[in-house]
Coordinates of C-alpha atoms (C1' of nucleotides) in Angstrom, one line a residue:
Chain N
M1 CA 14.4 12.4 29.0
A2 CA 14.5 9.4 26.6
V3 CA 12.8 11.3 23.8
G4 CA 14.1 9.2 21.0
F5 CA 10.7 8.3 19.8
F6 CA 9.5 11.9 19.8
E7 CA 12.5 13.1 17.9
R8 CA 11.9 10.6 15.2
V9 CA 8.3 11.7 14.9
Y10 CA 9.4 15.3 14.7
Q11 CA 11.9 14.5 11.9
I12 CA 9.2 12.9 9.8
V13 CA 6.7 15.6 10.3
R14 CA 9.2 18.2 9.2
M15 CA 9.5 16.3 5.9
I16 CA 5.8 16.8 5.1
P17 CA 5.7 19.1 2.1
R18 CA 3.7 22.4 2.3
G19 CA 0.2 21.9 1.1
Q20 CA 0.1 18.2 2.0
V21 CA -1.0 16.2 5.1
A22 CA -0.3 12.9 6.8
T23 CA -2.2 10.9 9.4
Y24 CA -1.0 9.9 12.9
G25 CA -1.0 6.3 11.9
Q26 CA 1.1 7.0 8.9
I27 CA 3.8 8.7 11.0
A28 CA 3.7 5.8 13.4
A29 CA 4.1 3.3 10.6
I30 CA 7.2 5.1 9.3
V31 CA 8.9 4.9 12.7
S32 CA 8.2 1.2 12.7
H33 CA 5.6 1.4 15.4
P34 CA 2.4 0.9 13.4
R35 CA 0.2 0.8 16.5
A36 CA 1.6 3.9 18.2
A37 CA -0.6 6.5 16.6
R38 CA -1.7 7.7 20.0
T39 CA 1.8 8.3 21.0
V40 CA 2.4 10.3 17.9
G41 CA -0.4 12.5 18.9
W42 CA 1.1 12.8 22.3
A43 CA 4.4 13.8 20.8
L44 CA 2.8 16.6 18.8
H45 CA 0.8 17.7 21.9
A46 CA 4.1 18.1 23.7
L47 CA 5.6 20.4 21.1
P48 CA 6.8 23.8 22.3
E49 CA 5.0 26.7 20.7
G50 CA 8.0 28.1 18.8
S51 CA 8.8 24.8 17.2
D52 CA 9.8 24.5 13.5
V53 CA 7.7 21.3 13.2
P54 CA 4.6 21.8 10.9
W55 CA 2.4 20.0 13.3
Q56 CA -0.7 21.3 11.6
R57 CA -0.1 18.9 8.7
V58 CA -0.8 15.9 10.8
I59 CA -4.5 14.9 11.1
N60 CA -6.5 11.8 11.8
A61 CA -7.4 9.0 9.4
Q62 CA -10.7 10.6 8.6
G63 CA -9.2 13.8 7.3
M64 CA -10.3 15.8 10.3
V65 CA -8.5 18.0 12.7
S66 CA -8.3 16.0 15.9
I67 CA -7.5 18.3 18.7
T68 CA -9.6 17.8 21.8
C69 CA -7.2 19.3 24.2
E70 CA -8.5 22.5 25.7
L71 CA -5.2 24.2 25.7
H72 CA -4.8 24.0 22.0
D73 CA -7.1 25.5 19.4
P74 CA -8.4 23.4 16.5
I75 CA -9.3 26.5 14.6
L76 CA -5.7 27.5 14.5
Q77 CA -4.7 24.3 12.8
R78 CA -7.4 24.7 10.2
E79 CA -6.4 28.2 9.4
L80 CA -2.7 27.2 9.1
L81 CA -3.7 24.5 6.6
E82 CA -6.0 26.7 4.6
E83 CA -3.1 29.2 4.4
E84 CA -1.2 26.5 2.6
G85 CA -4.0 26.0 0.1
I86 CA -5.7 23.0 1.7
V87 CA -9.5 23.2 1.3
F88 CA -11.9 21.9 4.0
D89 CA -15.4 20.7 3.0
E90 CA -18.6 21.8 4.8
E91 CA -18.1 19.0 7.3
G92 CA -14.7 20.3 8.3
R93 CA -12.8 17.5 6.5
V94 CA -10.0 17.6 3.9
D95 CA -9.8 15.3 0.9
L96 CA -7.2 12.8 1.9
E97 CA -7.1 11.3 -1.6
R98 CA -5.9 14.6 -2.8
Y99 CA -3.7 16.1 -0.1
R100 CA -2.3 13.0 1.5
W101 CA 1.5 12.8 1.6
E102 CA 2.7 9.5 0.3
G103 CA 5.3 9.2 3.1
L104 CA 8.8 8.0 2.9
P105 CA 10.7 5.0 4.2
W106 CA 12.6 5.7 7.4
P107 CA 16.1 5.4 5.9
Q108 CA 15.3 8.1 3.4
I109 CA 13.9 10.3 6.1
E110 CA 17.2 10.2 7.9
V111 CA 19.1 11.2 4.7
L112 CA 16.8 14.2 4.2
W113 CA 17.2 15.0 7.8
H114 CA 20.9 15.4 7.5
E115 CA 20.5 17.7 4.4
W116 CA 17.9 19.7 6.3
E117 CA 20.3 20.1 9.2
E118 CA 23.2 21.3 7.0
K119 CA 21.0 24.0 5.4
S120 CA 19.8 25.3 8.7
Chain A
dA1 C1' 6.8 -2.1 38.7
dC2 C1' 1.8 -0.5 38.2
dA3 C1' -1.8 2.6 36.8
dA4 C1' -3.3 6.5 34.3
dT5 C1' -3.1 9.5 30.3
dG6 C1' -3.8 11.0 25.5
dA7 C1' -4.0 16.1 19.1
dC8 C1' -5.3 7.8 17.3
dA9 C1' -7.2 3.6 14.6
dT10 C1' -10.4 0.2 13.7
dA11 C1' -14.2 -2.8 14.2
dA12 C1' -18.9 -3.5 15.5
dG13 C1' -23.8 -2.1 16.3
Chain W
dG1 C1' -23.0 8.3 9.0
dC2 C1' -22.5 8.3 14.0
dT3 C1' -21.5 6.2 18.7
dT4 C1' -19.1 2.7 21.6
dA5 C1' -15.8 -0.4 22.8
dT6 C1' -11.3 -2.2 22.5
dG7 C1' -6.5 -2.3 21.3
dC8 C1' -2.2 0.5 21.2
dC9 C1' 2.1 2.3 23.3
dA10 C1' 5.6 6.0 24.9
dT11 C1' 5.5 8.9 28.7
dT12 C1' 4.5 10.4 33.4
dG13 C1' 3.4 10.1 38.3

DNA sequence: ACAATGACATAAG
DNA sequence: GCTTATGCCATTG
């Protein structure tokens, strides 16, 4: 299935701490494909429902939930984030300055990934 | 190999 | 601020 790219995306998303968010472009940059933000979105869209990937912590560069797909519910994402303590303003946006995850260089992601795997 | 498809990003009006 | 247009790129048919 050649899902190497997707797997890397999933690993990174799993590293986003609870209560913080990252943007699609940010994830793409970490996997060394700065222009592949759309593909990152596609990767999350393709996630199975029972996945352990905190997909709700990935939003667009404007701090808004960006689900246009009819099969998925944007409300769900918002509720999941609010459950983690993230506050939405009246326009349905989050304060990226405040909740944004700084991100990590890819090599470090790999290290954390191995630790995560051992604990599981 | 080619064209279409997105849970995007950015620039321009 | 909001709406369009354009660039992007892995995946799929």
